[in-house]
Coordinates of C-alpha atoms in Angstrom, one line a residue:
M1 CA -20.9 -57.7 5.3
K2 CA -22.0 -55.2 7.9
L3 CA -19.4 -52.8 9.2
I4 CA -18.4 -52.9 12.9
N5 CA -19.9 -50.0 14.6
P6 CA -17.5 -48.8 17.4
L7 CA -20.4 -47.0 19.1
V8 CA -22.1 -50.3 19.7
I9 CA -19.0 -51.6 21.5
L10 CA -18.9 -48.4 23.6
R11 CA -22.5 -48.8 24.6
I12 CA -22.0 -52.3 25.8
L13 CA -18.8 -51.3 27.6
S14 CA -20.8 -48.5 29.3
T15 CA -23.3 -51.1 30.7
I16 CA -20.5 -53.4 31.8
L17 CA -18.6 -50.7 33.6
F18 CA -21.7 -49.5 35.3
L19 CA -22.2 -53.0 36.7
E20 CA -18.6 -53.0 37.9
T21 CA -19.3 -49.7 39.6
V22 CA -22.1 -51.4 41.5
C23 CA -19.8 -54.2 42.5
F24 CA -17.3 -51.8 43.9
L25 CA -20.0 -50.1 46.0
L26 CA -21.1 -53.5 47.4
C27 CA -17.7 -53.7 49.1
L28 CA -18.3 -50.5 51.1
P29 CA -20.4 -52.2 53.8
V30 CA -17.5 -54.6 54.5
A31 CA -15.1 -51.7 54.9
L32 CA -17.5 -49.9 57.2
V33 CA -18.2 -53.0 59.4
Y34 CA -14.5 -53.6 59.9
K35 CA -13.8 -49.9 60.3
E36 CA -11.5 -49.8 57.3
D37 CA -10.8 -47.0 54.8
P38 CA -13.7 -47.0 52.3
Y39 CA -12.0 -44.6 49.9
P40 CA -10.3 -47.2 47.7
F41 CA -13.7 -48.5 46.7
I42 CA -15.2 -45.0 46.5
W43 CA -12.5 -43.8 44.1
S44 CA -12.7 -47.0 42.2
A45 CA -16.4 -46.6 41.8
L46 CA -16.1 -42.9 40.8
S47 CA -13.4 -43.6 38.2
T48 CA -15.3 -46.5 36.6
L49 CA -18.6 -44.6 36.7
S50 CA -17.0 -41.6 35.0
L51 CA -15.8 -43.8 32.2
S52 CA -19.1 -45.5 31.9
V53 CA -20.9 -42.2 31.7
V54 CA -18.6 -40.9 29.0
F55 CA -19.1 -44.1 26.9
F56 CA -22.9 -43.8 27.4
I57 CA -23.0 -40.1 26.3
V58 CA -21.0 -40.9 23.2
S59 CA -23.1 -43.9 22.2
W60 CA -26.6 -43.1 23.7
K61 CA -28.3 -43.0 20.3
V62 CA -27.1 -46.5 19.3
R63 CA -29.5 -49.4 19.3
I64 CA -27.9 -52.7 20.2
E65 CA -30.8 -55.0 19.6
N66 CA -29.4 -56.1 16.2
I67 CA -25.8 -56.5 17.2
S68 CA -23.8 -58.4 14.6
N69 CA -21.7 -61.4 15.3
R70 CA -18.4 -59.5 14.9
E71 CA -19.6 -56.8 17.2
G72 CA -20.6 -59.5 19.7
F73 CA -17.2 -61.1 19.7
L74 CA -15.4 -57.8 19.9
S75 CA -17.6 -56.7 22.8
V76 CA -17.1 -59.9 24.8
T77 CA -13.3 -59.6 24.6
A78 CA -13.1 -55.9 25.0
G79 CA -15.5 -56.0 27.9
W80 CA -13.5 -58.7 29.8
L81 CA -10.3 -56.7 29.3
A82 CA -11.9 -53.4 30.4
F83 CA -13.5 -55.1 33.4
T84 CA -10.1 -56.6 34.4
C85 CA -8.2 -53.4 34.0
L86 CA -10.6 -51.3 36.1
G87 CA -10.9 -54.2 38.6
T88 CA -7.3 -53.5 39.6
L89 CA -8.2 -50.1 41.2
P90 CA -9.2 -51.4 44.7
F91 CA -5.8 -53.2 44.9
I92 CA -3.9 -50.1 43.7
F93 CA -5.8 -47.5 45.7
S94 CA -5.6 -49.5 48.9
G95 CA -1.9 -50.1 48.5
A96 CA -2.4 -53.9 48.7
L97 CA -0.8 -54.3 45.3
P98 CA 0.6 -50.9 44.2
S99 CA 2.1 -52.4 41.0
F100 CA -0.3 -52.4 38.1
V101 CA 1.2 -55.6 36.8
D102 CA 0.6 -57.5 40.1
A103 CA -2.8 -56.0 40.4
F104 CA -3.7 -57.0 36.8
F105 CA -2.5 -60.5 37.4
E106 CA -4.5 -60.8 40.6
T107 CA -7.7 -59.3 39.0
A108 CA -7.4 -61.4 35.9
S109 CA -6.9 -64.5 38.0
G110 CA -10.0 -63.5 40.0
F111 CA -12.4 -62.7 37.2
S112 CA -11.2 -65.6 35.1
T113 CA -11.8 -67.8 38.2
T114 CA -8.2 -69.1 38.0
G115 CA -7.1 -68.6 41.5
A116 CA -3.4 -68.1 40.9
S117 CA -2.0 -65.3 43.2
V118 CA 1.0 -63.0 43.6
I119 CA 0.1 -62.2 47.3
G120 CA 2.3 -64.0 49.7
N121 CA 0.6 -63.0 52.9
V122 CA -3.2 -62.8 52.4
E123 CA -4.0 -62.4 56.1
I124 CA -2.4 -58.9 56.4
L125 CA -4.8 -57.5 53.8
P126 CA -7.8 -55.4 54.9
Q127 CA -10.9 -57.5 55.1
S128 CA -12.6 -55.3 52.5
V129 CA -9.8 -56.0 50.0
I130 CA -10.0 -59.8 50.8
F131 CA -13.7 -59.6 50.2
W132 CA -13.2 -57.8 46.8
R133 CA -10.5 -60.4 45.9
S134 CA -12.9 -63.3 46.6
F135 CA -15.9 -61.4 45.1
T136 CA -14.0 -61.1 41.7
H137 CA -14.4 -64.9 41.5
W138 CA -18.1 -64.8 42.1
I139 CA -18.6 -62.0 39.5
G140 CA -16.5 -63.9 37.0
G141 CA -18.3 -67.1 37.5
L142 CA -21.7 -65.5 37.0
G143 CA -20.3 -63.7 33.9
I144 CA -19.0 -66.9 32.3
I145 CA -22.3 -68.7 32.9
V146 CA -24.2 -65.9 31.1
L147 CA -21.6 -65.8 28.4
V148 CA -21.5 -69.6 27.7
I149 CA -25.2 -70.3 28.0
L150 CA -26.8 -67.1 26.6
I151 CA -24.3 -65.2 24.5
L152 CA -22.0 -67.6 22.7
P153 CA -24.7 -69.8 21.3
S154 CA -26.4 -66.7 19.8
L155 CA -23.1 -65.9 18.1
R156 CA -23.2 -69.4 16.5
I157 CA -20.1 -70.9 18.2
T158 CA -20.6 -74.5 17.1
A159 CA -18.7 -76.1 19.9
Q160 CA -21.0 -74.5 22.4
N161 CA -24.1 -75.2 20.3
L162 CA -23.5 -78.9 20.9
L163 CA -24.4 -78.2 24.6
F164 CA -27.9 -77.4 23.6
R165 CA -28.4 -80.1 20.9
E166 CA -30.1 -82.3 23.4
S167 CA -32.5 -79.8 24.8
S168 CA -34.9 -77.0 24.1
L169 CA -33.0 -74.5 26.1
K170 CA -31.4 -72.8 23.1
E171 CA -34.7 -72.2 21.5
K172 CA -36.1 -70.7 24.7
T173 CA -33.2 -68.3 25.1
H174 CA -34.2 -66.1 22.2
P175 CA -37.9 -65.2 23.1
K176 CA -37.3 -65.5 26.9
T177 CA -33.6 -64.5 27.3
K178 CA -34.4 -62.5 30.5
A179 CA -36.4 -65.3 32.0
V180 CA -33.6 -67.9 31.4
G181 CA -31.0 -65.5 32.7
L182 CA -33.0 -65.0 35.9
R183 CA -33.2 -68.8 36.4
L184 CA -29.5 -69.1 36.0
L185 CA -29.0 -66.3 38.5
Y186 CA -31.3 -68.1 41.0
I187 CA -29.4 -71.3 40.5
Y188 CA -26.1 -69.5 41.2
L189 CA -27.6 -67.8 44.2
G190 CA -29.0 -71.0 45.5
L191 CA -25.7 -72.8 45.3
T192 CA -24.1 -69.8 47.0
L193 CA -26.6 -69.6 49.8
S194 CA -26.6 -73.3 50.4
E195 CA -22.8 -73.5 50.8
V196 CA -22.7 -70.4 53.1
L197 CA -25.2 -72.0 55.4
L198 CA -23.5 -75.4 55.5
L199 CA -20.1 -73.8 56.2
M200 CA -21.6 -71.7 59.0
A201 CA -23.1 -74.9 60.4
G202 CA -19.5 -76.1 60.8
D203 CA -18.7 -73.2 63.1
L204 CA -17.1 -71.1 60.3
A205 CA -17.6 -67.3 60.6
F206 CA -20.0 -65.7 58.1
F207 CA -17.2 -63.6 56.4
D208 CA -15.0 -66.7 55.9
S209 CA -18.0 -68.8 54.8
L210 CA -19.0 -66.2 52.2
C211 CA -15.5 -65.6 50.8
L212 CA -14.8 -69.4 50.6
T213 CA -18.2 -69.9 48.9
F214 CA -17.3 -67.2 46.3
G215 CA -14.2 -69.2 45.4
T216 CA -16.0 -72.5 45.4
V217 CA -19.2 -71.8 43.5
A218 CA -17.3 -69.9 40.9
T219 CA -14.6 -72.7 40.8
G220 CA -12.0 -70.0 41.5
G221 CA -9.9 -71.0 44.4
F222 CA -8.7 -67.8 46.2
A223 CA -8.1 -68.7 49.8
I224 CA -8.3 -66.2 52.6
K225 CA -5.8 -68.0 54.9
N226 CA -2.1 -68.4 54.1
S227 CA -2.4 -72.1 54.8
G228 CA -5.3 -72.3 52.3
V229 CA -8.2 -74.8 53.0
T230 CA -5.8 -76.9 55.2
A231 CA -6.6 -74.5 58.0
Y232 CA -10.2 -75.8 58.3
S233 CA -11.8 -78.9 59.7
S234 CA -12.6 -82.1 57.9
Y235 CA -16.3 -81.1 57.7
I236 CA -15.5 -77.8 56.0
Q237 CA -13.2 -79.6 53.5
Y238 CA -15.9 -82.1 52.7
I239 CA -18.5 -79.3 52.2
I240 CA -16.1 -77.4 49.9
G241 CA -15.3 -80.6 48.0
L242 CA -19.0 -81.3 47.5
F243 CA -19.8 -77.9 46.2
M244 CA -16.7 -77.8 43.9
F245 CA -18.2 -81.0 42.3
L246 CA -21.7 -79.5 42.1
S247 CA -20.3 -76.3 40.6
G248 CA -18.7 -78.4 37.9
V249 CA -22.1 -79.7 36.8
S250 CA -23.6 -77.9 33.8
F251 CA -26.1 -75.2 34.7
V252 CA -28.3 -76.7 32.0
V253 CA -28.7 -79.8 34.2
Y254 CA -29.9 -77.5 37.1
Y255 CA -32.2 -75.8 34.7
H256 CA -33.8 -79.1 33.8
F257 CA -34.0 -79.9 37.5
I258 CA -36.0 -76.8 38.2
K259 CA -38.2 -77.7 35.2
L260 CA -38.6 -81.2 36.8
N261 CA -37.3 -82.7 33.5
F262 CA -35.5 -85.6 35.1
R263 CA -35.3 -87.6 31.8
K264 CA -33.0 -84.9 30.4
I265 CA -30.8 -85.2 33.5
T266 CA -30.5 -89.0 33.6
G267 CA -29.8 -89.0 29.8
N268 CA -27.0 -86.5 30.1
E269 CA -23.9 -88.3 28.9
E270 CA -21.6 -85.5 29.9
L271 CA -22.8 -85.6 33.4
R272 CA -22.2 -89.3 33.6
F273 CA -18.8 -89.0 32.0
Y274 CA -17.9 -86.2 34.5
A275 CA -19.0 -88.2 37.5
V276 CA -17.2 -91.4 36.4
T277 CA -14.0 -89.5 35.6
T278 CA -14.0 -87.9 39.0
L279 CA -14.7 -91.2 40.8
L280 CA -11.9 -93.0 38.9
A281 CA -9.3 -90.3 39.3
G282 CA -10.3 -89.8 43.0
A283 CA -10.0 -93.6 43.7
L284 CA -6.7 -93.7 41.9
A285 CA -5.3 -90.8 44.0
T286 CA -6.6 -92.4 47.2
A287 CA -5.0 -95.7 46.2
V288 CA -1.6 -94.0 45.5
L289 CA -1.7 -92.3 48.9
L290 CA -2.7 -95.5 50.7
A291 CA 0.0 -97.6 49.0
N292 CA 2.9 -95.1 49.3
T293 CA 2.3 -93.2 52.5
N294 CA 1.4 -94.0 56.1
K295 CA -2.1 -92.3 55.8
S296 CA -5.1 -94.2 57.0
F297 CA -8.1 -94.6 54.6
E298 CA -10.2 -91.5 55.6
P299 CA -7.3 -88.9 55.4
A300 CA -6.1 -90.5 52.1
F301 CA -9.7 -90.5 50.7
R302 CA -10.3 -86.9 51.7
E303 CA -7.0 -85.6 50.5
G304 CA -7.0 -87.6 47.3
F305 CA -10.6 -86.7 46.3
F306 CA -10.3 -83.1 47.3
Q307 CA -7.3 -82.4 45.2
V308 CA -8.8 -84.4 42.2
I309 CA -12.1 -82.6 42.3
S310 CA -10.3 -79.2 42.7
F311 CA -8.2 -79.9 39.6
I312 CA -11.0 -81.3 37.4
T313 CA -13.3 -78.4 38.3
T314 CA -10.3 -76.0 37.8
T315 CA -11.0 -74.6 41.3
G316 CA -7.5 -74.8 42.7
F317 CA -8.2 -75.1 46.4
S318 CA -5.7 -77.3 48.1
T319 CA -5.7 -79.2 51.4
A320 CA -2.3 -80.8 50.9
D321 CA 0.9 -80.2 49.1
Y322 CA 0.5 -82.6 46.2
L323 CA 4.2 -82.0 45.2
M324 CA 5.0 -84.2 48.2
W325 CA 2.9 -87.0 46.8
P326 CA 4.5 -90.1 45.1
V327 CA 5.4 -89.5 41.4
A328 CA 2.4 -91.4 40.2
G329 CA 0.1 -89.0 42.1
Q330 CA 1.9 -86.0 40.8
F331 CA 1.6 -87.3 37.2
L332 CA -2.1 -87.8 37.7
M333 CA -2.5 -84.3 38.9
F334 CA -0.6 -82.9 35.9
L335 CA -2.9 -84.8 33.5
L336 CA -5.9 -83.4 35.3
L337 CA -4.7 -79.8 34.4
F338 CA -6.1 -80.6 30.9
T339 CA -9.6 -81.8 31.9
G340 CA -12.2 -79.3 33.0
A341 CA -15.7 -80.3 34.2
S342 CA -19.0 -79.8 32.4
T343 CA -19.7 -77.4 29.5
G344 CA -22.0 -74.7 30.7
S345 CA -20.5 -74.6 34.2
T346 CA -18.1 -72.1 35.8
T347 CA -15.1 -74.3 35.2
G348 CA -12.3 -73.8 32.7
G349 CA -10.2 -76.2 30.8
I350 CA -11.1 -78.3 27.7
K351 CA -14.3 -79.6 29.3
M352 CA -15.7 -83.1 29.6
L353 CA -18.0 -82.9 26.6
R354 CA -15.1 -82.3 24.2
H355 CA -13.2 -85.2 25.8
L356 CA -16.3 -87.4 25.5
V357 CA -16.5 -86.6 21.7
V358 CA -12.8 -87.5 21.3
V359 CA -13.4 -90.8 23.1
K360 CA -16.4 -91.6 20.9
N361 CA -14.4 -90.7 17.8
I362 CA -11.6 -93.0 18.8
R363 CA -14.1 -95.8 19.5
S364 CA -15.8 -95.2 16.1
A365 CA -12.5 -95.3 14.3
Y366 CA -11.6 -98.6 16.1
V367 CA -15.0 -100.1 15.0
K368 CA -14.4 -99.1 11.4
L369 CA -10.9 -100.5 11.6
V370 CA -12.2 -103.9 12.8
H371 CA -15.4 -103.9 10.7
P372 CA -14.7 -101.7 7.6
K373 CA -18.2 -102.0 6.2
T374 CA -19.9 -100.8 9.4
V375 CA -21.6 -97.4 9.2
S376 CA -20.7 -95.7 12.5
H377 CA -21.7 -92.2 13.6
T378 CA -20.5 -90.3 16.7
R379 CA -23.6 -89.6 18.8
I380 CA -24.1 -87.4 21.8
F381 CA -27.4 -87.2 23.7
N382 CA -28.7 -89.9 21.3
K383 CA -28.2 -87.6 18.3
P384 CA -25.5 -87.7 15.7
V385 CA -22.8 -85.1 15.9
S386 CA -22.6 -83.1 12.7
E387 CA -19.3 -83.1 10.8
Q388 CA -19.0 -79.3 11.4
T389 CA -19.4 -79.7 15.1
N390 CA -17.0 -82.6 15.2
V391 CA -14.3 -80.7 13.4
S392 CA -14.9 -77.6 15.6
I393 CA -14.4 -79.6 18.8
L394 CA -11.3 -81.4 17.5
S395 CA -10.0 -78.1 16.2
F396 CA -10.5 -76.5 19.6
I397 CA -8.5 -79.2 21.3
I398 CA -5.7 -78.9 18.8
L399 CA -5.7 -75.1 19.1
Y400 CA -5.7 -75.5 22.9
L401 CA -2.6 -77.8 22.8
V402 CA -0.8 -75.5 20.3
I403 CA -1.4 -72.5 22.6
F404 CA -0.2 -74.6 25.6
I405 CA 3.0 -75.7 23.7
T406 CA 3.7 -72.2 22.4
G407 CA 3.1 -70.6 25.7
S408 CA 5.3 -73.1 27.5
F409 CA 8.1 -72.3 25.1
I410 CA 7.8 -68.6 25.6
I411 CA 7.8 -68.9 29.4
V412 CA 10.6 -71.3 29.5
I413 CA 12.9 -69.3 27.2
S414 CA 12.3 -66.3 29.5
G415 CA 14.2 -68.1 32.2
V416 CA 11.6 -70.1 34.1
D417 CA 12.5 -73.7 34.9
L418 CA 10.8 -76.3 32.7
V419 CA 8.5 -77.9 35.3
T420 CA 7.3 -74.5 36.7
G421 CA 6.9 -72.9 33.3
V422 CA 5.0 -75.7 31.6
S423 CA 2.7 -76.3 34.5
A424 CA 2.1 -72.6 35.0
V425 CA 1.0 -72.2 31.4
A426 CA -1.3 -75.3 31.7
A427 CA -2.8 -74.0 35.0
S428 CA -3.3 -70.5 33.6
L429 CA -4.8 -71.5 30.2
G430 CA -7.0 -74.1 32.0
N431 CA -8.0 -71.6 34.8
V432 CA -6.8 -74.1 37.4
G433 CA -4.6 -71.8 39.5
P434 CA -1.8 -73.7 41.4
A435 CA 0.8 -75.5 39.3
F436 CA 4.0 -77.4 39.9
G437 CA 7.6 -76.5 40.8
T438 CA 7.9 -73.0 42.3
A439 CA 4.3 -72.3 41.5
G440 CA 2.9 -75.1 43.5
P441 CA 0.0 -75.1 46.1
M442 CA 2.2 -73.8 48.9
S443 CA 3.9 -71.1 46.7
N444 CA 2.6 -68.3 44.5
F445 CA 3.4 -66.5 41.3
A446 CA 5.0 -63.4 42.8
H447 CA 8.5 -64.4 41.7
F448 CA 7.6 -64.4 38.0
S449 CA 8.8 -61.4 35.9
G450 CA 6.4 -58.7 34.9
F451 CA 6.3 -60.0 31.3
N452 CA 5.5 -63.5 32.5
K453 CA 2.7 -62.2 34.8
I454 CA 1.1 -60.3 31.9
F455 CA 1.5 -63.2 29.6
L456 CA 0.0 -65.7 32.0
S457 CA -2.9 -63.2 32.8
L458 CA -3.7 -63.1 29.1
L459 CA -3.7 -66.9 28.9
M460 CA -6.2 -66.9 31.8
I461 CA -8.5 -64.6 29.9
I462 CA -8.1 -66.5 26.6
G463 CA -8.9 -69.8 28.4
R464 CA -11.8 -68.3 30.2
L465 CA -13.3 -67.0 26.9
E466 CA -13.1 -70.4 25.3
I467 CA -10.2 -69.4 23.0
Y468 CA -12.3 -69.0 19.8
T469 CA -13.9 -65.9 21.2
V470 CA -10.5 -64.2 21.3
F471 CA -8.7 -65.8 18.4
V472 CA -11.5 -65.0 15.9
L473 CA -10.5 -61.3 16.3
F474 CA -7.1 -62.2 14.8
A475 CA -8.6 -63.7 11.6
R476 CA -8.2 -61.6 8.5
S477 CA -11.7 -62.4 7.5
F478 CA -13.1 -60.9 10.7
W479 CA -12.0 -57.4 9.7
R480 CA -12.7 -57.8 6.0
L481 CA -15.6 -55.8 4.6

């Protein structure tokens, strides 16, 4: 087996940190427009660039065209951690979050598109810092699209390969990786531009529209008002709800749309499962509110569907305090912490495709129970799911639940109450953001201890990187020669 070359890792980190430097510099115009101190971003850029240059000088002779699987996994995890650590610099240099632990939590939440926050009063922050905070979502969302659609399949992650089993996209990513990457970028930019324009059409300022769009398209959920999305009109809430749903659709579907391959879209079982699940959960939430509150149909419909879409897409925006809902509504929202939208989207969580495979496995087992002689195969996209893929998906869900249970135990024994601790772990691992108890939509995570903040931050990153990408590093065979 090929040895891991640390210089390859450093070369990749050099590129990643250079891109982060550019991201810092993009915040300078905001600081200048609002006549704020630009030095937090200048110092952040210089610090990150210096490290990038050092890594490049050390590794400049290395060729990364033939990167091994092990180097790929290590690079993805190390890159995400390095990006997050250095992403704390604007918060620290500006004084918005002088504590590294708080800054790390906020940055990890941003890049992982989780949306949990330790900032109690967002509106007192400089506009440039608010922009950076929202921009971390957009960067993280784009990063995960590239990771899930281009990088992970090339590293032979079988659960992800299932995404491409019904299309020719995977075959095209190798000879034309750059072309596919550009199309993904265009789709992402198209969704971003469309939402910005529609929000501005609702008399929302450009800055607010842009920051909210960053949080929506990336399914992140950082709000720029202390009252969250509640502060905006019904029209704005509907637009955000619509784009949360659209951002939960697999980018492979949009890719087929651009290629005018509508048969692939109509035959996409995950898309149908995602839409049906959203409709049923939204209708149920609406019914609960109508039956147990004094709300009329439209407010109940808007409030119910917005919260449901926000949780399913792991965005985390809130237009209401769902902790004040009837118990049935709260229970529904808790279950939605474990959903996630489409594979190949910016959303976190278990994802609809995996849930769909589980449902089909249960149905297949039931058919065999009733008709023992029946030969039944689990099929997705009209093709049988291989035993290896099936085991990989079921193993992922089991591992996900094991991490959730273990994480909940660790948080609860540290002194956090049961409801808050369990839901905070579920919301962090699933990249949802708001939880229950004292970490609900009208609260934040500032009261958690430093240990808990770091622990939850790591759960966000683990969930964002699809678990296997991180956990494979702890396998003994990974480091064996």
